[in-house]
Amino acid sequence: RRGIDLPPVRGREGPLRSGGGGTMRELQLLVASAGIFFSFSFFAVLQEDVYKKEYDGQQFTMTLFAILIERTLNAVIALVALMALGGSKLKLPVLDMCNSGVTQSLAMAASNEALRYVSYPTQVLGKSSKMVPVMAGGVLVGGKKYTSMEYLQVFVITLGVCVFNFGKPRKGKGTDSNYGLLFIAISLTLDAVTGGLQDRAKVSCAKANPSVPKAKPSTYESMFYTNLAGAGVGLFLSVVTGQFHEGIAFCIRSPAVLEAIVAYSLCSAVGNTFVYYTITHFNPLVLTTVTTTRKIFSTVYSVLRSPQNSLNGMQWSGCLLVFVGLFFDIARKYAGSQPKANAAKKAS
C-alpha cells in the first residue's frame, strides 16, 4: 500500500509548517521582538536609576565596573544554558565572536558613559541612528548588500534623530554636554564594527562547516563567547582605570546600587537570549531595527516618568520621523514576504 507523504519540516532558518511560506519565521521574529522589547524596557528603567539616582548622597559613576558585572552574569547564564541544552557541535569562529564581544562592550561602555552627561532621551535617540553605522559595517566588514528601500528607511530614521537633536533647548544646568555627545559618536562607530563582525562570524561558521547546510552558532554559543570577551574587556578597563576597586567600595557602602546593577543585568541576560536568537536566525540590521523601536518607546516612557526629560515640539517631530521610518520598514518587509508566501503555496 502506498504510504502517506508528510510535508517536509524545515529547520532553523525556514518555516515549520506545511506549504513553506514565512508565517512561522515571522512568528519567530515577533516572539524575539517581544522578548527584546519587554526585557530591555525594564533594563532601561533600572539602568537609568543606577546612573541618575543618588546613593547615600553620591552618584554611581563606575560604568566599566557595571559592564563587568553585567557581562559576567550574561556569560554565566549562557554557559549554564549550554550545559543544560547542548551546543551546535559545529566548528565555531570563536575569534570573530569574541572580537564582536570586545567592540560591543566598548560601545556599551561609551554609551553608559554618555548617560552621565546627557539625558536618557538624548542617549536613546542618538543611539537610534546606529542603523547607519551597522549598515556601513555590514557592507564594509561583513560584505552585505542592501536595497535602495533599506537605505531610504535608514535615511528617514537618521533624519528624525537629527531633528530631535537640533530641537534640544540650549540652556543652563541639566542640558546635554558635548562630552556626552562625543561618547555617543564613539559608541556608534563601534556599533558599525560590531555589526560587521557579527555578519562575518556567521559567514565564517558556514565556511568552517561546509557539510552542514546553513551552519550557524547556536543562540547560547553566540551569547557565551560574546559576553565572555565583553567581561574580559570590562575587567581589564575597570582595573586599569581604578573603577574596579572604586566600584567594590561603592557597593559595600551602598548595597542598593549593587542590587540595581544585578537586577538590570538579569533583565539584560533575558533580553540577550532573544538578541542572539535574532542575530543567529536573522541579521544585525533586523536586530537594530527591533532594538531601535524599543528604544523609542523607552524614550516616551522616560519623558512621561521624569518631567525633567520633557520634549518640545521639534523633538516630538523627530520622534515621529523615527516612528515613520520604523513602520515603513515593517510595511516593506510584509510586502516583500507576500510574493514568497504565494510562490510557496503554488509550489505545494
Short mmCIF file of C-alpha atoms in Angstrom, two decimals:
data_model
loop_
_atom_site.label_atom_id
_atom_site.label_comp_id
_atom_site.label_asym_id
_atom_site.label_seq_id
_atom_site.Cartn_x
_atom_site.Cartn_y
_atom_site.Cartn_z
CA ARG A 1 0.00 0.00 0.00
CA ARG A 2 1.29 3.49 -0.85
CA GLY A 3 2.43 5.41 2.24
CA ILE A 4 1.22 8.83 3.25
CA ASP A 5 3.55 11.65 2.17
CA LEU A 6 4.17 14.01 5.06
CA PRO A 7 5.01 17.65 4.38
CA PRO A 8 8.68 18.41 4.93
CA VAL A 9 9.65 20.06 8.19
CA ARG A 10 12.30 22.64 7.59
CA GLY A 11 14.98 23.55 10.07
CA ARG A 12 16.05 26.58 11.99
CA GLU A 13 16.02 29.05 9.11
CA GLY A 14 12.83 28.03 7.39
CA PRO A 15 9.19 27.77 8.32
CA LEU A 16 7.99 24.78 10.29
CA ARG A 17 4.64 24.31 8.70
CA SER A 18 3.22 22.75 5.54
CA GLY A 19 3.47 24.73 2.34
CA GLY A 20 6.54 26.75 3.23
CA GLY A 21 5.84 30.48 3.44
CA GLY A 22 7.12 32.84 6.04
CA THR A 23 4.42 32.63 8.70
CA MET A 24 6.49 30.68 11.23
CA ARG A 25 9.56 32.81 10.53
CA GLU A 26 7.51 35.97 11.08
CA LEU A 27 6.14 34.48 14.32
CA GLN A 28 9.70 33.74 15.47
CA LEU A 29 10.68 37.36 14.84
CA LEU A 30 7.55 38.58 16.66
CA VAL A 31 8.36 36.48 19.75
CA ALA A 32 12.01 37.58 19.70
CA SER A 33 10.97 41.22 19.30
CA ALA A 34 8.53 40.99 22.21
CA GLY A 35 11.24 39.40 24.39
CA ILE A 36 13.71 42.16 23.50
CA PHE A 37 11.08 44.86 23.97
CA PHE A 38 9.94 43.89 27.47
CA SER A 39 13.30 42.75 28.84
CA PHE A 40 15.21 45.83 27.76
CA SER A 41 12.38 48.20 28.67
CA PHE A 42 12.79 47.08 32.29
CA PHE A 43 16.56 47.16 31.77
CA ALA A 44 16.42 50.81 30.59
CA VAL A 45 14.42 51.98 33.61
CA LEU A 46 16.71 50.22 36.09
CA GLN A 47 19.88 51.38 34.31
CA GLU A 48 18.73 55.00 34.25
CA ASP A 49 18.12 54.79 38.01
CA VAL A 50 21.66 53.48 38.61
CA TYR A 51 23.31 56.46 36.91
CA LYS A 52 20.83 59.22 37.76
CA LYS A 53 19.89 58.43 41.37
CA GLU A 54 21.98 59.32 44.39
CA TYR A 55 23.02 56.57 46.79
CA ASP A 56 23.80 57.89 50.28
CA GLY A 57 24.41 61.32 48.77
CA GLN A 58 26.67 60.12 45.93
CA GLN A 59 26.13 59.18 42.29
CA PHE A 60 27.44 55.91 40.89
CA THR A 61 29.95 56.65 38.11
CA MET A 62 31.81 53.34 37.66
CA THR A 63 30.37 52.39 34.25
CA LEU A 64 33.15 49.90 33.43
CA PHE A 65 32.62 48.06 36.72
CA ALA A 66 28.89 47.81 35.92
CA ILE A 67 29.69 46.37 32.48
CA LEU A 68 31.93 43.76 34.12
CA ILE A 69 29.07 42.62 36.36
CA GLU A 70 26.52 42.60 33.54
CA ARG A 71 28.71 40.74 31.03
CA THR A 72 29.84 38.20 33.62
CA LEU A 73 26.24 37.36 34.59
CA ASN A 74 25.30 37.08 30.90
CA ALA A 75 28.22 34.72 30.22
CA VAL A 76 27.41 32.54 33.25
CA ILE A 77 23.75 32.24 32.28
CA ALA A 78 24.71 31.37 28.68
CA LEU A 79 27.18 28.73 29.94
CA VAL A 80 24.53 27.15 32.17
CA ALA A 81 22.12 27.08 29.21
CA LEU A 82 24.79 25.44 27.01
CA MET A 83 25.47 22.79 29.64
CA ALA A 84 21.76 22.09 30.01
CA LEU A 85 20.69 22.26 26.36
CA GLY A 86 23.89 21.44 24.48
CA GLY A 87 25.56 23.35 21.68
CA SER A 88 25.54 23.13 17.89
CA LYS A 89 28.58 20.78 17.75
CA LEU A 90 29.94 22.89 14.90
CA LYS A 91 33.40 24.31 14.31
CA LEU A 92 32.88 27.80 15.69
CA PRO A 93 34.55 31.08 14.62
CA VAL A 94 35.43 31.81 18.24
CA LEU A 95 37.82 34.64 17.37
CA ASP A 96 35.21 36.53 15.31
CA MET A 97 32.61 36.02 18.03
CA CYS A 98 34.97 37.25 20.74
CA ASN A 99 36.04 40.22 18.64
CA SER A 100 32.41 41.27 18.26
CA GLY A 101 32.06 40.94 22.04
CA VAL A 102 35.04 43.26 22.56
CA THR A 103 33.72 46.00 20.27
CA GLN A 104 30.18 45.57 21.60
CA SER A 105 31.36 46.05 25.19
CA LEU A 106 33.42 49.10 24.24
CA ALA A 107 30.32 50.53 22.52
CA MET A 108 28.29 49.85 25.67
CA ALA A 109 30.96 51.48 27.84
CA ALA A 110 30.86 54.63 25.70
CA SER A 111 27.05 54.63 25.74
CA ASN A 112 26.90 54.22 29.53
CA GLU A 113 29.48 56.96 29.98
CA ALA A 114 27.38 59.24 27.77
CA LEU A 115 24.39 58.69 30.07
CA ARG A 116 26.26 60.54 32.80
CA TYR A 117 26.42 63.70 30.66
CA VAL A 118 23.25 63.65 28.55
CA SER A 119 19.59 62.94 29.26
CA TYR A 120 18.25 59.45 28.65
CA PRO A 121 16.09 60.54 25.66
CA THR A 122 19.16 62.13 24.01
CA GLN A 123 21.23 58.99 24.53
CA VAL A 124 18.45 56.76 23.18
CA LEU A 125 17.67 58.91 20.14
CA GLY A 126 21.36 59.29 19.41
CA LYS A 127 21.89 55.55 19.56
CA SER A 128 18.84 55.06 17.36
CA SER A 129 20.95 56.29 14.43
CA LYS A 130 23.16 53.21 14.89
CA MET A 131 21.37 51.71 11.90
CA VAL A 132 23.68 53.82 9.70
CA PRO A 133 26.98 52.52 11.12
CA VAL A 134 25.56 48.99 11.41
CA MET A 135 24.64 49.13 7.72
CA ALA A 136 28.06 50.58 6.84
CA GLY A 137 29.79 47.90 8.91
CA GLY A 138 27.71 45.21 7.22
CA VAL A 139 28.83 46.44 3.79
CA LEU A 140 32.50 47.16 4.60
CA VAL A 141 33.29 44.40 7.11
CA GLY A 142 30.62 41.74 6.56
CA GLY A 143 30.20 42.02 2.76
CA LYS A 144 26.42 42.57 2.99
CA LYS A 145 24.25 44.19 0.31
CA TYR A 146 21.16 46.31 0.97
CA THR A 147 18.31 47.53 -1.22
CA SER A 148 17.56 51.15 -2.05
CA MET A 149 14.41 50.90 0.11
CA GLU A 150 16.51 49.88 3.11
CA TYR A 151 18.82 52.87 2.54
CA LEU A 152 15.76 55.15 2.38
CA GLN A 153 14.39 53.78 5.63
CA VAL A 154 17.71 54.35 7.42
CA PHE A 155 17.84 57.89 6.00
CA VAL A 156 14.38 58.73 7.37
CA ILE A 157 15.25 57.40 10.83
CA THR A 158 18.57 59.24 10.88
CA LEU A 159 16.83 62.45 9.78
CA GLY A 160 14.44 62.03 12.70
CA VAL A 161 17.36 61.68 15.10
CA CYS A 162 18.99 64.84 13.69
CA VAL A 163 15.73 66.81 14.01
CA PHE A 164 15.43 65.61 17.59
CA ASN A 165 18.94 66.73 18.48
CA PHE A 166 18.67 70.12 16.75
CA GLY A 167 15.42 70.71 18.62
CA LYS A 168 17.05 70.48 22.04
CA PRO A 169 16.89 73.66 24.13
CA ARG A 170 20.32 75.18 24.81
CA LYS A 171 20.14 76.49 28.30
CA GLY A 172 21.64 76.29 31.76
CA LYS A 173 22.10 73.34 34.00
CA GLY A 174 20.88 69.93 33.02
CA THR A 175 21.49 70.31 29.26
CA ASP A 176 23.43 67.73 27.27
CA SER A 177 27.18 68.28 27.16
CA ASN A 178 29.44 67.92 24.12
CA TYR A 179 31.43 65.37 26.15
CA GLY A 180 28.39 63.12 26.31
CA LEU A 181 27.63 63.57 22.61
CA LEU A 182 31.23 62.60 21.80
CA PHE A 183 30.78 59.32 23.66
CA ILE A 184 27.59 58.65 21.69
CA ALA A 185 29.55 59.16 18.45
CA ILE A 186 32.27 56.75 19.65
CA SER A 187 29.62 54.20 20.57
CA LEU A 188 28.03 54.45 17.11
CA THR A 189 31.39 53.89 15.42
CA LEU A 190 31.98 50.77 17.48
CA ASP A 191 28.44 49.58 16.64
CA ALA A 192 29.44 49.67 12.96
CA VAL A 193 32.38 47.36 13.59
CA THR A 194 30.28 45.07 15.81
CA GLY A 195 27.57 44.62 13.18
CA GLY A 196 30.15 43.73 10.54
CA LEU A 197 31.89 41.24 12.82
CA GLN A 198 28.59 39.56 13.67
CA ASP A 199 27.88 39.10 9.95
CA ARG A 200 31.43 37.83 9.41
CA ALA A 201 31.05 35.27 12.22
CA LYS A 202 28.03 33.74 10.50
CA VAL A 203 29.88 33.58 7.16
CA SER A 204 32.97 32.08 8.83
CA CYS A 205 30.87 29.43 10.56
CA ALA A 206 29.29 28.39 7.26
CA LYS A 207 32.74 28.12 5.61
CA ALA A 208 34.14 26.09 8.52
CA ASN A 209 31.25 23.61 8.27
CA PRO A 210 30.68 23.09 4.52
CA SER A 211 28.86 19.79 5.04
CA VAL A 212 26.22 21.39 7.28
CA PRO A 213 23.53 23.42 5.45
CA LYS A 214 23.22 26.98 6.81
CA ALA A 215 25.61 26.26 9.66
CA LYS A 216 25.45 28.90 12.40
CA PRO A 217 26.47 29.16 16.06
CA SER A 218 23.59 28.49 18.41
CA THR A 219 21.95 31.33 20.35
CA TYR A 220 23.75 30.49 23.60
CA GLU A 221 27.10 29.85 21.91
CA SER A 222 26.99 33.36 20.46
CA MET A 223 25.85 34.76 23.79
CA PHE A 224 28.56 32.96 25.77
CA TYR A 225 31.62 33.86 23.69
CA THR A 226 30.49 37.42 23.08
CA ASN A 227 29.84 38.09 26.76
CA LEU A 228 32.95 36.22 27.89
CA ALA A 229 35.06 38.56 25.76
CA GLY A 230 33.00 41.52 26.97
CA ALA A 231 33.60 40.55 30.59
CA GLY A 232 37.33 40.41 29.86
CA VAL A 233 37.17 43.94 28.43
CA GLY A 234 35.19 45.15 31.44
CA LEU A 235 37.68 43.58 33.88
CA PHE A 236 40.73 44.98 32.10
CA LEU A 237 39.41 48.52 31.70
CA SER A 238 37.89 48.70 35.18
CA VAL A 239 41.19 47.61 36.76
CA VAL A 240 43.28 49.99 34.61
CA THR A 241 41.03 52.97 35.35
CA GLY A 242 40.65 52.15 39.04
CA GLN A 243 36.91 51.63 38.69
CA PHE A 244 37.16 48.01 39.86
CA HIS A 245 38.24 48.90 43.38
CA GLU A 246 36.11 52.06 43.45
CA GLY A 247 33.06 50.08 42.34
CA ILE A 248 33.55 47.44 45.03
CA ALA A 249 33.98 50.14 47.68
CA PHE A 250 30.86 51.96 46.47
CA CYS A 251 28.79 48.78 46.55
CA ILE A 252 29.97 47.98 50.09
CA ARG A 253 28.91 51.47 51.21
CA SER A 254 25.64 51.39 49.28
CA PRO A 255 24.46 47.80 48.62
CA ALA A 256 21.34 49.16 46.90
CA VAL A 257 23.37 50.09 43.81
CA LEU A 258 24.70 46.53 43.52
CA GLU A 259 21.15 45.20 43.75
CA ALA A 260 20.09 47.60 40.98
CA ILE A 261 23.03 46.58 38.74
CA VAL A 262 22.33 42.86 39.27
CA ALA A 263 18.63 43.45 38.56
CA TYR A 264 19.24 45.20 35.24
CA SER A 265 21.95 42.65 34.40
CA LEU A 266 19.40 39.84 34.78
CA CYS A 267 16.99 41.76 32.54
CA SER A 268 19.88 42.09 30.09
CA ALA A 269 20.55 38.34 30.22
CA VAL A 270 16.92 37.53 29.38
CA GLY A 271 16.91 40.14 26.64
CA ASN A 272 20.23 38.93 25.23
CA THR A 273 18.78 35.45 24.80
CA PHE A 274 16.36 36.98 22.30
CA VAL A 275 19.07 39.27 20.88
CA TYR A 276 21.40 36.41 19.95
CA TYR A 277 18.47 34.38 18.69
CA THR A 278 17.69 37.27 16.33
CA ILE A 279 21.32 37.60 15.24
CA THR A 280 21.53 33.84 14.63
CA HIS A 281 18.29 33.45 12.69
CA PHE A 282 18.07 36.86 11.01
CA ASN A 283 20.84 39.51 10.86
CA PRO A 284 22.27 42.50 12.79
CA LEU A 285 20.24 45.09 10.82
CA VAL A 286 16.97 43.34 11.72
CA LEU A 287 18.12 43.30 15.34
CA THR A 288 18.96 47.01 15.20
CA THR A 289 15.52 47.80 13.80
CA VAL A 290 13.88 45.89 16.67
CA THR A 291 16.04 47.48 19.37
CA THR A 292 15.59 50.95 17.88
CA THR A 293 11.83 50.54 18.04
CA ARG A 294 12.10 49.51 21.66
CA LYS A 295 14.29 52.49 22.46
CA ILE A 296 11.75 54.94 21.03
CA PHE A 297 9.06 53.58 23.32
CA SER A 298 11.53 53.72 26.21
CA THR A 299 12.19 57.38 25.36
CA VAL A 300 8.49 58.23 25.52
CA TYR A 301 8.18 56.34 28.82
CA SER A 302 11.21 58.16 30.23
CA VAL A 303 9.64 61.51 29.33
CA LEU A 304 6.35 60.56 31.00
CA ARG A 305 8.19 59.16 34.03
CA SER A 306 10.56 62.11 34.56
CA PRO A 307 9.33 65.67 33.84
CA GLN A 308 12.91 66.96 33.54
CA ASN A 309 13.25 64.84 30.38
CA SER A 310 10.38 66.71 28.66
CA LEU A 311 10.50 67.21 24.86
CA ASN A 312 9.49 70.23 22.77
CA GLY A 313 7.55 70.25 19.51
CA MET A 314 10.59 69.87 17.26
CA GLN A 315 11.86 66.94 19.28
CA TRP A 316 8.47 65.21 19.09
CA SER A 317 8.64 65.76 15.30
CA GLY A 318 11.98 63.97 15.29
CA CYS A 319 10.45 61.07 17.23
CA LEU A 320 7.61 60.95 14.70
CA LEU A 321 10.07 60.68 11.80
CA VAL A 322 11.80 57.78 13.54
CA PHE A 323 8.43 56.06 14.01
CA VAL A 324 7.60 56.62 10.33
CA GLY A 325 10.91 55.06 9.30
CA LEU A 326 10.35 52.05 11.54
CA PHE A 327 6.78 51.42 10.40
CA PHE A 328 7.92 51.90 6.81
CA ASP A 329 10.40 49.07 7.39
CA ILE A 330 7.67 46.83 8.82
CA ALA A 331 5.44 47.52 5.79
CA ARG A 332 8.34 46.87 3.38
CA LYS A 333 9.14 43.52 4.96
CA TYR A 334 5.50 42.48 4.98
CA ALA A 335 5.08 43.41 1.31
CA GLY A 336 8.26 41.54 0.42
CA SER A 337 7.11 38.40 2.22
CA GLN A 338 3.88 38.10 0.25
CA PRO A 339 5.36 37.04 -3.15
CA LYS A 340 7.49 34.40 -1.38
CA ALA A 341 4.46 33.08 0.51
CA ASN A 342 2.37 32.95 -2.68
CA ALA A 343 5.17 31.19 -4.56
CA ALA A 344 5.49 28.62 -1.76
CA LYS A 345 1.75 27.94 -1.86
CA LYS A 346 1.83 27.39 -5.62
CA ALA A 347 4.82 25.07 -5.28
CA SER A 348 2.98 22.98 -2.68
#
